[in-house]
Amino acid sequence: MGTRIGGTTRGNAERDAITVEIGFAVLTGAFAAALVYGVIAGPAWYFDLPDVFGQVAAVAAGLAFVGRVVQVLWRFPRSGPGAPGQLPGRQPGTRTDQPSQPGRTSPDS
C-alpha cells in the first residue's frame, strides 16, 4: 500500500522515482558547485590573488549548487489528477503492450 503524503497516495515506484530524482539533483548540484569553485578559485590560487576570490568562489559555488538542485527538481512532474500510483510522465489509459514501432506487431499477436 502506498504512503499518504499531503493528501495523495504514493506507490513504491513513484517514491523511488522521486528518490532517484533528488539524488540526481544533489549529485549534479555538487558537480556544478565544484566546477564553479574551481573556475573561480583555481586561477586565484595559481596567480596568488587576494583571499577575497576564495570567498567569492565559495558563494558562487553555493549559488550554483542551489540553482542546479532547484532547476532539476522544478522540472520533475508533480502528482496531479490521475490514477493513484501512476508514474510521473505516463498518460492515463495508455497501453504498454503496444508495439514500439508503427507497422510492427508485438510477438504475442
Coordinates of C-alpha atoms in Angstrom, one line a residue:
M1 CA 0.0 0.0 0.0
G2 CA 1.2 3.5 -0.7
T3 CA 2.2 6.1 1.8
R4 CA -0.1 9.1 2.3
I5 CA 1.7 12.4 1.7
G6 CA -0.1 15.7 1.5
G7 CA -3.5 14.2 0.7
T8 CA -2.2 11.9 -2.1
T9 CA -1.2 8.3 -2.0
R10 CA 2.2 7.4 -3.5
G11 CA 3.2 4.0 -4.7
N12 CA 6.6 2.4 -4.4
A13 CA 7.5 3.2 -8.0
E14 CA 6.6 6.9 -7.6
R15 CA 8.6 7.2 -4.3
D16 CA 11.6 5.5 -6.0
A17 CA 11.3 7.9 -8.9
I18 CA 11.3 10.9 -6.5
T19 CA 14.3 9.5 -4.6
V20 CA 16.3 9.0 -7.8
E21 CA 15.4 12.5 -8.9
I22 CA 16.6 14.0 -5.6
G23 CA 19.8 12.0 -5.8
F24 CA 20.4 13.2 -9.3
A25 CA 19.7 16.8 -8.3
V26 CA 22.2 16.7 -5.4
L27 CA 24.9 14.9 -7.4
T28 CA 24.7 17.3 -10.4
G29 CA 24.5 20.2 -8.0
A30 CA 27.7 19.1 -6.2
F31 CA 29.4 18.7 -9.6
A32 CA 28.3 22.2 -10.7
A33 CA 29.4 23.7 -7.4
A34 CA 32.8 22.1 -7.7
L35 CA 33.2 23.3 -11.3
V36 CA 32.3 26.9 -10.4
Y37 CA 34.6 26.9 -7.4
G38 CA 37.4 25.5 -9.5
V39 CA 36.9 28.0 -12.3
I40 CA 37.0 31.0 -9.9
A41 CA 39.4 29.8 -7.1
G42 CA 41.8 28.0 -9.3
P43 CA 43.2 31.0 -11.2
A44 CA 43.1 33.0 -7.9
W45 CA 45.3 30.3 -6.2
Y46 CA 47.6 29.9 -9.2
F47 CA 48.2 33.7 -9.6
D48 CA 48.3 34.3 -5.8
L49 CA 45.4 36.7 -5.9
P50 CA 43.8 38.1 -2.7
D51 CA 41.7 35.8 -0.4
V52 CA 38.5 37.6 -1.4
F53 CA 38.5 35.5 -4.6
G54 CA 38.2 32.3 -2.5
Q55 CA 35.2 33.8 -0.6
V56 CA 33.6 34.8 -3.9
A57 CA 34.2 31.3 -5.3
A58 CA 32.6 29.7 -2.2
V59 CA 29.5 31.9 -2.5
A60 CA 29.2 31.3 -6.3
A61 CA 29.6 27.6 -5.7
G62 CA 26.8 27.6 -3.1
L63 CA 24.6 29.5 -5.5
A64 CA 25.4 27.1 -8.3
F65 CA 24.5 24.1 -6.1
V66 CA 21.2 25.6 -5.0
G67 CA 20.4 26.7 -8.5
R68 CA 21.0 23.3 -10.1
V69 CA 19.0 21.4 -7.4
V70 CA 16.1 23.8 -7.9
Q71 CA 16.3 23.5 -11.7
V72 CA 16.3 19.7 -11.6
L73 CA 13.5 19.3 -9.1
W74 CA 11.3 22.1 -10.6
R75 CA 11.2 20.1 -13.9
F76 CA 10.2 16.9 -12.1
P77 CA 6.5 16.2 -12.8
R78 CA 4.2 16.7 -9.8
S79 CA 1.4 14.4 -8.9
G80 CA -1.8 15.8 -10.3
P81 CA -5.2 14.4 -11.2
G82 CA -4.5 10.8 -12.2
A83 CA -4.8 7.3 -11.1
P84 CA -3.2 6.6 -7.7
G85 CA 0.2 5.0 -8.1
Q86 CA 0.5 6.3 -11.7
L87 CA 4.1 7.0 -12.6
P88 CA 5.0 10.6 -13.5
G89 CA 5.0 11.3 -17.2
R90 CA 2.8 8.3 -18.1
Q91 CA -0.5 9.2 -19.6
P92 CA -3.6 7.5 -18.1
G93 CA -5.2 4.9 -20.3
T94 CA -2.1 4.2 -22.5
R95 CA -1.4 0.6 -23.2
T96 CA 2.0 -0.8 -22.5
D97 CA 1.5 -3.9 -24.7
Q98 CA 1.5 -1.9 -27.9
P99 CA 4.4 -2.4 -30.4
S100 CA 7.0 0.3 -30.1
Q101 CA 7.3 0.9 -33.8
P102 CA 4.4 1.7 -36.1
G103 CA 3.5 -1.1 -38.6
R104 CA 5.1 -3.7 -36.4
T105 CA 3.2 -6.3 -34.4
S106 CA 4.1 -7.4 -31.0
P107 CA 5.4 -11.0 -30.6
D108 CA 2.1 -12.1 -28.9
S109 CA -0.1 -11.2 -31.9

